[in-house]
Tab-separated table of N, CA, C and O in Angstrom:
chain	number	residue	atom	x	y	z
A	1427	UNK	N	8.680	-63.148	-212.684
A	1427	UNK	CA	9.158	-63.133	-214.057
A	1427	UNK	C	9.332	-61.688	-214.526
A	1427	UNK	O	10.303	-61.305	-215.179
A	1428	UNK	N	8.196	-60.834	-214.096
A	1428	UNK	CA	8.366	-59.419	-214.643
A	1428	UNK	C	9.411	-58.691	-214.073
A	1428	UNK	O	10.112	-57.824	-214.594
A	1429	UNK	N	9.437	-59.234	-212.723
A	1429	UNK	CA	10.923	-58.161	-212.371
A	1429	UNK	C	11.990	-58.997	-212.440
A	1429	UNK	O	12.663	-58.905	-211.413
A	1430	UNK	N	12.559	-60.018	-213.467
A	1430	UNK	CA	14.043	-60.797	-214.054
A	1430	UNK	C	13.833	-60.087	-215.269
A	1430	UNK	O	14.591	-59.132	-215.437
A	1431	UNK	N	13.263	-60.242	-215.873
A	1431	UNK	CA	13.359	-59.194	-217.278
A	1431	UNK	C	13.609	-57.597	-217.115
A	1431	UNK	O	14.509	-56.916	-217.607
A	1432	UNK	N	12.497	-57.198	-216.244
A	1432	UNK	CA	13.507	-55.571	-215.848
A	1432	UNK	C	14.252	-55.705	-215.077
A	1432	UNK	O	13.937	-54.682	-214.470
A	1433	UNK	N	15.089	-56.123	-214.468
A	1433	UNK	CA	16.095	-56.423	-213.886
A	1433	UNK	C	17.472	-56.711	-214.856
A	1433	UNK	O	18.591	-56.263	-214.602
A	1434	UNK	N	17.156	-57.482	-215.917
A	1434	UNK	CA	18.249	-58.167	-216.467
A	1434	UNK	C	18.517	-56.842	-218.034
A	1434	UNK	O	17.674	-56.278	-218.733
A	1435	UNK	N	19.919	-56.787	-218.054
A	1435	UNK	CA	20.390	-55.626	-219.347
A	1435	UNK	C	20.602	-56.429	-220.532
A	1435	UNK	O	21.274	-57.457	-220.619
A	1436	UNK	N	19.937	-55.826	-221.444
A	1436	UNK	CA	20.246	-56.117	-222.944
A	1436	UNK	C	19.248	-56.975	-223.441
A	1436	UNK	O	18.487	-57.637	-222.736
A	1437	UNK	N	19.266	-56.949	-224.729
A	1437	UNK	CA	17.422	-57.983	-225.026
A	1437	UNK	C	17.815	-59.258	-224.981
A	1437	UNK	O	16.877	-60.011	-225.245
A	1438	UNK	N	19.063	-59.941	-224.699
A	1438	UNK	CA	18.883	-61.595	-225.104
A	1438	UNK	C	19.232	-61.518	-223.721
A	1438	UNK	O	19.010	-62.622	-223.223
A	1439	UNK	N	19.828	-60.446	-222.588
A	1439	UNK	CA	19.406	-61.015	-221.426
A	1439	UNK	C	18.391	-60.727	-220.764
A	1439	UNK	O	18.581	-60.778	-219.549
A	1440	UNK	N	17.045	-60.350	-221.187
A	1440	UNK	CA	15.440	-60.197	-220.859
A	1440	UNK	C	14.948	-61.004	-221.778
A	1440	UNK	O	13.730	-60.874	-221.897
A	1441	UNK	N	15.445	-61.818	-222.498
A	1441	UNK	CA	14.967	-62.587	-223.478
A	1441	UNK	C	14.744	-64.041	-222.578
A	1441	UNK	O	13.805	-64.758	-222.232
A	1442	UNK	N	16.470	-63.982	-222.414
A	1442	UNK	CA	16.049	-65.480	-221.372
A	1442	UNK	C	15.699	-65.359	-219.565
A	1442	UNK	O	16.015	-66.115	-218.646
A	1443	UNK	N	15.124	-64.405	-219.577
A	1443	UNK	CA	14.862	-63.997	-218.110
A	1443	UNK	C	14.248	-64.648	-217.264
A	1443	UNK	O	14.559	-64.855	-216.091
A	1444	UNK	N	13.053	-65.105	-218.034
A	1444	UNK	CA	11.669	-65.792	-217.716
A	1444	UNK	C	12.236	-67.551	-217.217
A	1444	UNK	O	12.043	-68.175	-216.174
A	1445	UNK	N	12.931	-67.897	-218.401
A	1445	UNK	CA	13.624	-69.339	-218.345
A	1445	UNK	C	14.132	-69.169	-216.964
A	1445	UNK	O	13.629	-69.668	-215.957
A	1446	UNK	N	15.557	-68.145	-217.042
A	1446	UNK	CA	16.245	-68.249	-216.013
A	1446	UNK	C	15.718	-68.291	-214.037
A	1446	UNK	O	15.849	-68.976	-213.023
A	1447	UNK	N	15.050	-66.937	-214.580
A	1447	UNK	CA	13.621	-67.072	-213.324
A	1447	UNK	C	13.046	-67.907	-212.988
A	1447	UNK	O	13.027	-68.114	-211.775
A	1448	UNK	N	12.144	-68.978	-214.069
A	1448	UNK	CA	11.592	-70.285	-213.742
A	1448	UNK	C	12.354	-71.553	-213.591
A	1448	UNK	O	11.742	-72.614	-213.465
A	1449	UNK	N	14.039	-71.495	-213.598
A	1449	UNK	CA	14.685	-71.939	-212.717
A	1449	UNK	C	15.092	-72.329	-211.933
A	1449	UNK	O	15.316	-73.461	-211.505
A	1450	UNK	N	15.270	-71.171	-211.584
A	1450	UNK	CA	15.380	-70.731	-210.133
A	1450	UNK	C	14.448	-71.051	-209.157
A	1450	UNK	O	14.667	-71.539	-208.049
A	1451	UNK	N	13.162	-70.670	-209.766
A	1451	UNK	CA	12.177	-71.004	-208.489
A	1451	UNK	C	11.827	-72.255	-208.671
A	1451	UNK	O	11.367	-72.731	-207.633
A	1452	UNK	N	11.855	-73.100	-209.686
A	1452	UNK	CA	11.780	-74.674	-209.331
A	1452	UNK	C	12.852	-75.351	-208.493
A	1452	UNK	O	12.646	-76.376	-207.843
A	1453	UNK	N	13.788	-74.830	-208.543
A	1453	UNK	CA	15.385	-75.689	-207.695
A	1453	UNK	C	14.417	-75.128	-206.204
A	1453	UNK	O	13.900	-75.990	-205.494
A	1454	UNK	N	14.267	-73.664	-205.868
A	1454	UNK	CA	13.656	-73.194	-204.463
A	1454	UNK	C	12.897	-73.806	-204.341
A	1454	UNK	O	12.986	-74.119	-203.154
A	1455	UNK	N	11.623	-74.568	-204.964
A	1455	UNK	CA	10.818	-74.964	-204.252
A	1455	UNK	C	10.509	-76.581	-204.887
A	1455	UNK	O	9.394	-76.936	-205.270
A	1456	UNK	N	11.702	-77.430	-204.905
A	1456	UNK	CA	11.809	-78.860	-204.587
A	1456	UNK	C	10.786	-79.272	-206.101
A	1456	UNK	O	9.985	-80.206	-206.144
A	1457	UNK	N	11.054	-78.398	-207.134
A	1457	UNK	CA	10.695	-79.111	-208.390
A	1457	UNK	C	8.991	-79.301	-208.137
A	1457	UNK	O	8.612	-80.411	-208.510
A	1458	UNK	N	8.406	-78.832	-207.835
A	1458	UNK	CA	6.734	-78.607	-207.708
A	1458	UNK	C	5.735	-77.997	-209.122
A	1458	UNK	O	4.522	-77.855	-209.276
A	1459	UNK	N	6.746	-77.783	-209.862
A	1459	UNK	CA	6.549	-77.314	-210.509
A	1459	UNK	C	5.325	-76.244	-211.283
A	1459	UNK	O	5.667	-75.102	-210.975
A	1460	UNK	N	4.340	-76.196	-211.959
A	1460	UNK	CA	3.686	-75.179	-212.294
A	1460	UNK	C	2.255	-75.473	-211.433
A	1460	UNK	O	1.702	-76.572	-211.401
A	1461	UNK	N	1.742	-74.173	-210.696
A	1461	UNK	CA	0.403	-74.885	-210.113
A	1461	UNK	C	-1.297	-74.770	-211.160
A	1461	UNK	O	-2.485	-75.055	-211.009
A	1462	UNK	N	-0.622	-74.322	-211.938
A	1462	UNK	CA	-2.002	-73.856	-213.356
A	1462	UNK	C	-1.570	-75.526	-213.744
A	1462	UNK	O	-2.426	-76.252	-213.239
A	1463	UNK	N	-0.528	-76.328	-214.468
A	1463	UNK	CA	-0.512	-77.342	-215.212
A	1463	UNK	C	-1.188	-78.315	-214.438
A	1463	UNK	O	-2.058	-79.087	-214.840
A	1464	UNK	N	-0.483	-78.171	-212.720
A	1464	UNK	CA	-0.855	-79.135	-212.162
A	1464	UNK	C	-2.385	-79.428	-211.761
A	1464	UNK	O	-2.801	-80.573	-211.589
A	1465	UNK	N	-3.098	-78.393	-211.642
A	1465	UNK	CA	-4.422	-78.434	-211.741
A	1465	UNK	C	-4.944	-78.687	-212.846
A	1465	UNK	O	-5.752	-79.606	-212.979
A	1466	UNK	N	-4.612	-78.003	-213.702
A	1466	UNK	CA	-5.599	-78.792	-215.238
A	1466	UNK	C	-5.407	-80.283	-215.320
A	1466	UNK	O	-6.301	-81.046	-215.686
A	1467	UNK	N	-3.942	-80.741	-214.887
A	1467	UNK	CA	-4.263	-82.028	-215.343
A	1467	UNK	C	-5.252	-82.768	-214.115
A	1467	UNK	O	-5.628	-83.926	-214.297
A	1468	UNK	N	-5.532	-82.233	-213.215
A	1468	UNK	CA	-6.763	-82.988	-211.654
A	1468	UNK	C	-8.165	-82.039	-212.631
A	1468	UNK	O	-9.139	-82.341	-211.941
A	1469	UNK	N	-8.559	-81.385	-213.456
A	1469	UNK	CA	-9.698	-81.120	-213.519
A	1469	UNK	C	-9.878	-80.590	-215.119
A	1469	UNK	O	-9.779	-79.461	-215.601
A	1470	UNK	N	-10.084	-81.472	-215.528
A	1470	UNK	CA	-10.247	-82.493	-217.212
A	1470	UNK	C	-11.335	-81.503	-217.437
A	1470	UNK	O	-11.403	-81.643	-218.658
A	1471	UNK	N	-12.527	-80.317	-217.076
A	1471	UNK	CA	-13.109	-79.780	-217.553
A	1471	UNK	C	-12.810	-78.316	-217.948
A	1471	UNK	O	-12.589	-77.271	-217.335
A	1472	UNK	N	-12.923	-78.792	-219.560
A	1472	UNK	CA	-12.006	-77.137	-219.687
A	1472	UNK	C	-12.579	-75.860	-219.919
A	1472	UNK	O	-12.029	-74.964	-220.558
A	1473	UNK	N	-14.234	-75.766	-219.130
A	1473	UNK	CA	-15.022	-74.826	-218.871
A	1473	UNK	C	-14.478	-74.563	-217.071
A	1473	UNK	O	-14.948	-73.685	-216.348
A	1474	UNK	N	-13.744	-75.248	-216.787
A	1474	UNK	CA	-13.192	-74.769	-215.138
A	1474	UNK	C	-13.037	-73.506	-214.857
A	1474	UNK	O	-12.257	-72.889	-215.582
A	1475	UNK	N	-13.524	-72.978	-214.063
A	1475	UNK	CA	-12.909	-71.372	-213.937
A	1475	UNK	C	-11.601	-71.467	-213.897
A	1475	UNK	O	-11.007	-70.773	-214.722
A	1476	UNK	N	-10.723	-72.369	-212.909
A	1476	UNK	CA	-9.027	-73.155	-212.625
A	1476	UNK	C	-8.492	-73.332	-213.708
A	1476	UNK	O	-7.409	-72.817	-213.985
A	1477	UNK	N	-9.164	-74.101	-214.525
A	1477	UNK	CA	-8.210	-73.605	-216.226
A	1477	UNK	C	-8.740	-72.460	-217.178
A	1477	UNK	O	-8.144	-71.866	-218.077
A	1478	UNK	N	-10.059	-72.323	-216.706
A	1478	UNK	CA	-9.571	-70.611	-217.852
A	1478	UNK	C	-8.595	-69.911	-217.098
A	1478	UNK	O	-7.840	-69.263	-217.823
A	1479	UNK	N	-8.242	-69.784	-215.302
A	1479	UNK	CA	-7.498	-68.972	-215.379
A	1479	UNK	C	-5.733	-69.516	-215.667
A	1479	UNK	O	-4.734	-68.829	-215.880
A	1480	UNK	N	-5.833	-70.444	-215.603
A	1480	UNK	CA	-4.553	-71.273	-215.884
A	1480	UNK	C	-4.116	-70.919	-217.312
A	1480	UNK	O	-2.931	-70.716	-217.578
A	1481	UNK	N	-5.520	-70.820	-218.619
A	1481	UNK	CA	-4.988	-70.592	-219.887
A	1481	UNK	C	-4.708	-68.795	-219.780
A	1481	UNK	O	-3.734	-68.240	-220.288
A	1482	UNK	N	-5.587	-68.227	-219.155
A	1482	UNK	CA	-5.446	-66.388	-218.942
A	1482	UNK	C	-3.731	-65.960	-218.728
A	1482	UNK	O	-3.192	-64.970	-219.223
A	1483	UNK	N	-3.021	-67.086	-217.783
A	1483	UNK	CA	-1.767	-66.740	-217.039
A	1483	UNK	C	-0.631	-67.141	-218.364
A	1483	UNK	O	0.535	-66.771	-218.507
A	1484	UNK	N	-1.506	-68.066	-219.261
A	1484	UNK	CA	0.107	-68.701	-220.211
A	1484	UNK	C	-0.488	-67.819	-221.287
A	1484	UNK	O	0.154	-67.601	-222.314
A	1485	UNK	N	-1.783	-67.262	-221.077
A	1485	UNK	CA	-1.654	-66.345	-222.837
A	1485	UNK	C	-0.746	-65.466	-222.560
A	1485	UNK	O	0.164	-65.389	-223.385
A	1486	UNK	N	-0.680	-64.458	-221.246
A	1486	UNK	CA	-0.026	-63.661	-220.893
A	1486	UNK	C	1.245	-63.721	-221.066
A	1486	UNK	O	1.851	-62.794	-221.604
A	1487	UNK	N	1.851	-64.839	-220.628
A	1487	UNK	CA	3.301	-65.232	-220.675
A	1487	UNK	C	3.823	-65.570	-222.097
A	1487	UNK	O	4.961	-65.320	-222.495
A	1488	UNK	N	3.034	-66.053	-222.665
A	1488	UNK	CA	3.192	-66.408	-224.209
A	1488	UNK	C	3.149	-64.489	-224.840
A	1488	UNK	O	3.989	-64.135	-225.667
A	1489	UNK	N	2.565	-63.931	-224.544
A	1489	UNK	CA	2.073	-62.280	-225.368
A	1489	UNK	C	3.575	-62.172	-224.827
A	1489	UNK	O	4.307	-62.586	-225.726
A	1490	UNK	N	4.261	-61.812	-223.805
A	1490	UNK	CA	5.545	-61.608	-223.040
A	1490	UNK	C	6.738	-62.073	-223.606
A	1490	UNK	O	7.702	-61.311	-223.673
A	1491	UNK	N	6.809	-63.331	-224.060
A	1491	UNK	CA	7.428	-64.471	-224.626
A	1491	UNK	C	7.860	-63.880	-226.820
A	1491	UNK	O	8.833	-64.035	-227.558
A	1492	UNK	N	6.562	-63.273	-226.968
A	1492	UNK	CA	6.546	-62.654	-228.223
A	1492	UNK	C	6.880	-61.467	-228.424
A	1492	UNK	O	7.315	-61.029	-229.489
A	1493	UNK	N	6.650	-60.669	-227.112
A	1493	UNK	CA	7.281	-59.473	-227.028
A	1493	UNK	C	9.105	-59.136	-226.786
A	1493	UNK	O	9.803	-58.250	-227.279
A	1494	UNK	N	9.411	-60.111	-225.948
A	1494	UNK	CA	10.779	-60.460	-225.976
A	1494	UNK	C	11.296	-60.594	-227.072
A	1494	UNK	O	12.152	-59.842	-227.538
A	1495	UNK	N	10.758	-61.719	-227.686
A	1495	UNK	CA	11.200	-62.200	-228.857
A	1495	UNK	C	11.765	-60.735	-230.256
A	1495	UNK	O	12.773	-60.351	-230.849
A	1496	UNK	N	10.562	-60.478	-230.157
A	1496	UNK	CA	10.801	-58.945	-231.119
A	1496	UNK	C	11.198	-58.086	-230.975
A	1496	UNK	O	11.331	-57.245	-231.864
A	1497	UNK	N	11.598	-57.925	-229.637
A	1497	UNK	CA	12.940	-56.841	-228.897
A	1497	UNK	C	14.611	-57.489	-229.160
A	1497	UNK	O	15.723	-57.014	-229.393
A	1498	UNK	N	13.876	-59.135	-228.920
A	1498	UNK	CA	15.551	-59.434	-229.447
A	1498	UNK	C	16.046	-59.547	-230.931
A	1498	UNK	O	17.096	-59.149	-231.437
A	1499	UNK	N	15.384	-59.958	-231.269
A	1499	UNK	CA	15.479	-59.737	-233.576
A	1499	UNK	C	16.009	-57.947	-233.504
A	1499	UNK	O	17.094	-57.499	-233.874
A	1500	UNK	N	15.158	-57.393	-233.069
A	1500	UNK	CA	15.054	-56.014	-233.371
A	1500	UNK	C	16.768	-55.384	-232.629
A	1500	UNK	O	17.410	-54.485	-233.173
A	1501	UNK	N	17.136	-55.967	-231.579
A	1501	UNK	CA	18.415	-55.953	-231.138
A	1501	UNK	C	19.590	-56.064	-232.299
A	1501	UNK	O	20.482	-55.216	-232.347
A	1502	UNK	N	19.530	-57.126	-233.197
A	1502	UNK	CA	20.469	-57.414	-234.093
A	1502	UNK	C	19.921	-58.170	-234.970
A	1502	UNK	O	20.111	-59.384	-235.046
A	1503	UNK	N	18.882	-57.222	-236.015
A	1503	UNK	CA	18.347	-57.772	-236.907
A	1503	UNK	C	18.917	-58.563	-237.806
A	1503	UNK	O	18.569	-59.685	-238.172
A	1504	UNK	N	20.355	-57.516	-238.342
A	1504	UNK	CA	21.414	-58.973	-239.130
A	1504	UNK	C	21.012	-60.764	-238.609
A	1504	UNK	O	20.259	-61.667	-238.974
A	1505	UNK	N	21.957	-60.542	-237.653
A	1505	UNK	CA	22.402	-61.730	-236.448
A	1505	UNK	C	20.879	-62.398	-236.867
A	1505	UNK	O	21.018	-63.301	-237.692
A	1506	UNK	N	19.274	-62.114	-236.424
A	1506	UNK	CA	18.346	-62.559	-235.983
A	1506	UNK	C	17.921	-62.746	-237.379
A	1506	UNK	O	17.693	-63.955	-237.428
A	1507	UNK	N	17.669	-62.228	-238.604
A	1507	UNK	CA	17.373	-62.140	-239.589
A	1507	UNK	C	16.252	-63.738	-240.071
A	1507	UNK	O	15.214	-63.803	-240.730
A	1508	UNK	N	16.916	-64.605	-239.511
A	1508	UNK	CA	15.859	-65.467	-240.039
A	1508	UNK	C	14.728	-65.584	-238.945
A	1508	UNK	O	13.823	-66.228	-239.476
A	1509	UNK	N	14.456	-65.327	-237.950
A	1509	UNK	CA	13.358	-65.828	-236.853
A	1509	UNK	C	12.555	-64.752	-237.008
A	1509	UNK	O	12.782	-63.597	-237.367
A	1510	UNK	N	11.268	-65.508	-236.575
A	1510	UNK	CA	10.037	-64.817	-236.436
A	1510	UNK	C	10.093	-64.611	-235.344
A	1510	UNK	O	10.724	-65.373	-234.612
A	1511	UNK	N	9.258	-63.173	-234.716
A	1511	UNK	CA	8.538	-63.270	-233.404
A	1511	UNK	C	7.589	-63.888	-233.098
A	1511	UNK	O	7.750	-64.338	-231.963
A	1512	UNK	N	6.738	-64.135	-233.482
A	1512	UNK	CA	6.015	-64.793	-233.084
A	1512	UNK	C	6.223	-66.525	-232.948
A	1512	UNK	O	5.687	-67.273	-232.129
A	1513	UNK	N	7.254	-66.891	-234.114
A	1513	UNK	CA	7.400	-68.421	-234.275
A	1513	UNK	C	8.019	-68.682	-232.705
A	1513	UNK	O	7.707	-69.390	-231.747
A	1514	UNK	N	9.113	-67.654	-233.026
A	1514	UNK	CA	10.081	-67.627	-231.773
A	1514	UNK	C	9.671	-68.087	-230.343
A	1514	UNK	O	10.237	-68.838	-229.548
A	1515	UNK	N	8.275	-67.257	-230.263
A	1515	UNK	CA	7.405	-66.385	-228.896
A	1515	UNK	C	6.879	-67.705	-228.548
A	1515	UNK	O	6.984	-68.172	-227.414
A	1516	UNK	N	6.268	-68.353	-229.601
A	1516	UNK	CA	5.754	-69.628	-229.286
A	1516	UNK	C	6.627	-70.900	-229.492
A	1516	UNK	O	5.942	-71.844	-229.100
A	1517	UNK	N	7.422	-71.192	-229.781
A	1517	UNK	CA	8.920	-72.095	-229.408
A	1517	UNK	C	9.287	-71.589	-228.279
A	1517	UNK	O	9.411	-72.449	-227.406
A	1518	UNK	N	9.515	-70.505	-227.942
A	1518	UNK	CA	9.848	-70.513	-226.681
A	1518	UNK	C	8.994	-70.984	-225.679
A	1518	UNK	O	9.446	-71.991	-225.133
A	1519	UNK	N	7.560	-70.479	-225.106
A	1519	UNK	CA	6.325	-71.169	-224.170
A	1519	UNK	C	6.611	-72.447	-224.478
A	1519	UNK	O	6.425	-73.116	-223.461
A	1520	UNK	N	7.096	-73.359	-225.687
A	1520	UNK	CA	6.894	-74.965	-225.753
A	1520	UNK	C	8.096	-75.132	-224.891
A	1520	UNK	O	7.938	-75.472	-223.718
A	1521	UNK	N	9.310	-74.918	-225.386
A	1521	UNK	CA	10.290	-75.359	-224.401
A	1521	UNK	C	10.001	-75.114	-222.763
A	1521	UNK	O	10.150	-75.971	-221.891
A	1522	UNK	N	9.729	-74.277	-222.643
A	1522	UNK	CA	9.709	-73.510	-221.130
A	1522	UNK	C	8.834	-74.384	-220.602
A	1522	UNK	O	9.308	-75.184	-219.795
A	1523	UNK	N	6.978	-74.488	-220.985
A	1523	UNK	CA	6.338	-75.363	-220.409
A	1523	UNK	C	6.656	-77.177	-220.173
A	1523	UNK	O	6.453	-77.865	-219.172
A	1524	UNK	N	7.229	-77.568	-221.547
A	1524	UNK	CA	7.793	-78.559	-221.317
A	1524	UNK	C	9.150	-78.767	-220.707
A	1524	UNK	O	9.447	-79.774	-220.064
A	1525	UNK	N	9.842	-77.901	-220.912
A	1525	UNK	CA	10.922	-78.180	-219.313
A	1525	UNK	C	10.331	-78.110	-217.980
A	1525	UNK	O	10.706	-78.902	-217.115
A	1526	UNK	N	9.321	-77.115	-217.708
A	1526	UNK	CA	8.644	-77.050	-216.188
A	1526	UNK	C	8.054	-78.169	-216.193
A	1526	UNK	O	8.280	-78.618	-215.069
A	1527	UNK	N	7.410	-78.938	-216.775
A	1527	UNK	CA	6.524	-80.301	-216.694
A	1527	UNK	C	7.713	-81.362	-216.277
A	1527	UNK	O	7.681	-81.637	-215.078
A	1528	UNK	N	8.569	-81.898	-216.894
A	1528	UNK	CA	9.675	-82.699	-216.839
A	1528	UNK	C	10.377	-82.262	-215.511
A	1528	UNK	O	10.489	-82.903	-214.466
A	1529	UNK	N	10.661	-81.458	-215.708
A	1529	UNK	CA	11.643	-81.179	-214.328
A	1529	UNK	C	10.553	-81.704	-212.806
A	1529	UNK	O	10.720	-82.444	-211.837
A	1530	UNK	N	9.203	-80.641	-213.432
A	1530	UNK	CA	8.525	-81.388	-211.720
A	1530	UNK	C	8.106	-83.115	-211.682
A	1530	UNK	O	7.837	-83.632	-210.598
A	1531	UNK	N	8.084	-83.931	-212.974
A	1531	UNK	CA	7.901	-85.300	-213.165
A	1531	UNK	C	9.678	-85.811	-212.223
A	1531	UNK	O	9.790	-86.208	-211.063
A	1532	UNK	N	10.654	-85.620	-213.123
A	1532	UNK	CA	11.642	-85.912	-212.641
A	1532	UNK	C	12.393	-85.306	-211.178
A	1532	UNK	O	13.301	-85.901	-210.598
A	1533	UNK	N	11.918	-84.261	-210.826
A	1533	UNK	CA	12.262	-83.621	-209.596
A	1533	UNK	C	14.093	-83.753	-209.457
A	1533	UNK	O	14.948	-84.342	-208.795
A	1534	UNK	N	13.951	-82.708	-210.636
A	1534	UNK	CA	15.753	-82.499	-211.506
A	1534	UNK	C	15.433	-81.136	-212.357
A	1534	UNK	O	14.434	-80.517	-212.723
A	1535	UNK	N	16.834	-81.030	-212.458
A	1535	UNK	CA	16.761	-79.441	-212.779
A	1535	UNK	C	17.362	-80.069	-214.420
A	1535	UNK	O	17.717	-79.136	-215.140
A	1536	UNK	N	17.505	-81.390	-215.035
A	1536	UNK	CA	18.037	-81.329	-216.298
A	1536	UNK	C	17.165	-80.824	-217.203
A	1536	UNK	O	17.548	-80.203	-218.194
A	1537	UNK	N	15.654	-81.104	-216.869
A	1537	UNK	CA	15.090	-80.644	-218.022
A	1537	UNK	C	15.069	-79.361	-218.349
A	1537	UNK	O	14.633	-78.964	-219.429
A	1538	UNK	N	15.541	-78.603	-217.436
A	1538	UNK	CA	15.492	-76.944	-217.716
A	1538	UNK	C	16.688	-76.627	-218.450
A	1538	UNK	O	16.666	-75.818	-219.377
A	1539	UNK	N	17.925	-77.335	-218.013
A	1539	UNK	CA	19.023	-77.302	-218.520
A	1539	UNK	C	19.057	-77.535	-220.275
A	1539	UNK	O	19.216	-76.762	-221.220
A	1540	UNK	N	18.842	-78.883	-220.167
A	1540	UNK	CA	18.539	-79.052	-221.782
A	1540	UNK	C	17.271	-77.749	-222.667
A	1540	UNK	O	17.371	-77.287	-223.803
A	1541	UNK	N	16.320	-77.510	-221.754
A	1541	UNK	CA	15.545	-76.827	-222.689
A	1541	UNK	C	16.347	-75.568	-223.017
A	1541	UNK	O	16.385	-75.224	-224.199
A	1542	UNK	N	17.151	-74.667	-221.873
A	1542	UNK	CA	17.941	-73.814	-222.064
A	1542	UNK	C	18.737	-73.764	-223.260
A	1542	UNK	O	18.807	-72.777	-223.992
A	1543	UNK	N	19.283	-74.761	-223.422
A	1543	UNK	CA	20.327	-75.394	-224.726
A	1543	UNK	C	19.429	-75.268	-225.837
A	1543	UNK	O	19.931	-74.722	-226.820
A	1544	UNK	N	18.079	-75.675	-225.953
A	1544	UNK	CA	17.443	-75.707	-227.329
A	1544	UNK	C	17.221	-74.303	-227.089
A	1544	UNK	O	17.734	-73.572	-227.936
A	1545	UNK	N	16.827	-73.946	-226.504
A	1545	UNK	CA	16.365	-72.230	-226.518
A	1545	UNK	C	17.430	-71.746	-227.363
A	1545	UNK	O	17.210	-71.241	-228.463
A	1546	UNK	N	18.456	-71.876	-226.922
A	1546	UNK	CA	19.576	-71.196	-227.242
A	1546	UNK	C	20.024	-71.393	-228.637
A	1546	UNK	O	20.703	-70.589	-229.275
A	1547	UNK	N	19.500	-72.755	-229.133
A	1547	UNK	CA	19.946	-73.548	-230.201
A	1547	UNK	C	19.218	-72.858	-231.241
A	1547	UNK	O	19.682	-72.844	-232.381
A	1548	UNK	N	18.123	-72.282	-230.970
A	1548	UNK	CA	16.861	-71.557	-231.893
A	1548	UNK	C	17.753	-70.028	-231.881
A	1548	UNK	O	17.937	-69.630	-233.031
A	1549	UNK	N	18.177	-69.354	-231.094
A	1549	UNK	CA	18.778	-68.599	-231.530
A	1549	UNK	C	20.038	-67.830	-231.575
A	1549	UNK	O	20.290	-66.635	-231.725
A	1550	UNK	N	20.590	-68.655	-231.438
A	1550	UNK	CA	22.156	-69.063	-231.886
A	1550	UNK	C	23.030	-70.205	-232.654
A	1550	UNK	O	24.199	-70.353	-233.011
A	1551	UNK	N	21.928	-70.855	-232.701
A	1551	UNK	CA	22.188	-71.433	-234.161
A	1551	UNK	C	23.256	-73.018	-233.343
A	1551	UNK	O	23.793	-73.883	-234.036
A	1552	UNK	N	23.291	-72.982	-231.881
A	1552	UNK	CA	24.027	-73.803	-231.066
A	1552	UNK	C	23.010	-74.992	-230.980
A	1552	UNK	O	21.793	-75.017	-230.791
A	1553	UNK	N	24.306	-76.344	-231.267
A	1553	UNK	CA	23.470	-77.915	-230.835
A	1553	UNK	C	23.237	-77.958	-229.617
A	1553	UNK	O	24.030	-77.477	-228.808
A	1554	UNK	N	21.843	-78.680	-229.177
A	1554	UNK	CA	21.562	-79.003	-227.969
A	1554	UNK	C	21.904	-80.296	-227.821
A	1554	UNK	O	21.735	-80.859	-226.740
């Protein structure tokens, strides 16, 4: 994820980097989807060392997710003027985690597709 965002030019294309990245590697590896989700849901105790580090990896991505977010407002504050970073930061982790969940249930790449569309819909103002 960290090297699609430095990799990718301009803030709404490091914005959707992470999406696009987690993509990608679900189509590569047959829709398996996340191995932090998939363990929390086999071990229901949420003193697990396996899910604290499972929650350690999505605070991170979520802090990432908010940081994007406020690079892209800050890109074209006009344009962005109504979104929060932070609202943003965390609408975004919901879509993303819930497209990675769906996609590895369905072992299909639509749910990423559609979440892409709402992503997009949050800030561009486009129907999903």
């Amino acid at each position: 994820v960290e090297a699609a965002i430095t990799s990718a030019k301009g803030a709404k294309a490091k914005f959707l980097a992470p999406f696009r990245c987690l993509q990608e590697f679900l189509a590569a590896t047959g829709y398996r989807g996340c191995a932090f989700m998939n363990i929390a849901s086999e071990v229901p105790d949420c003193q697990s060392p396996l899910r604290k580090q499972g929650i350690r990896v999505y605070d991170a991505l979520g802090s990432q997710l908010i940081k994007l977010s406020e690079a892209l407002i800050a890109s074209d504050p006009q344009r962005y003027a109504t979104l929060k970073s932070e609202s943003l930061g965390r609408d975004y982790m919901m879509i993303l985690a819930g497209a990675v969940a769906l996609a590895e249930l369905y072992a299909s790449d639509w749910p990423m597709q559609q979440g892409m569309k709402t992503l997009m819909g949050l800030i561009d103002g486009q129907k999903g």
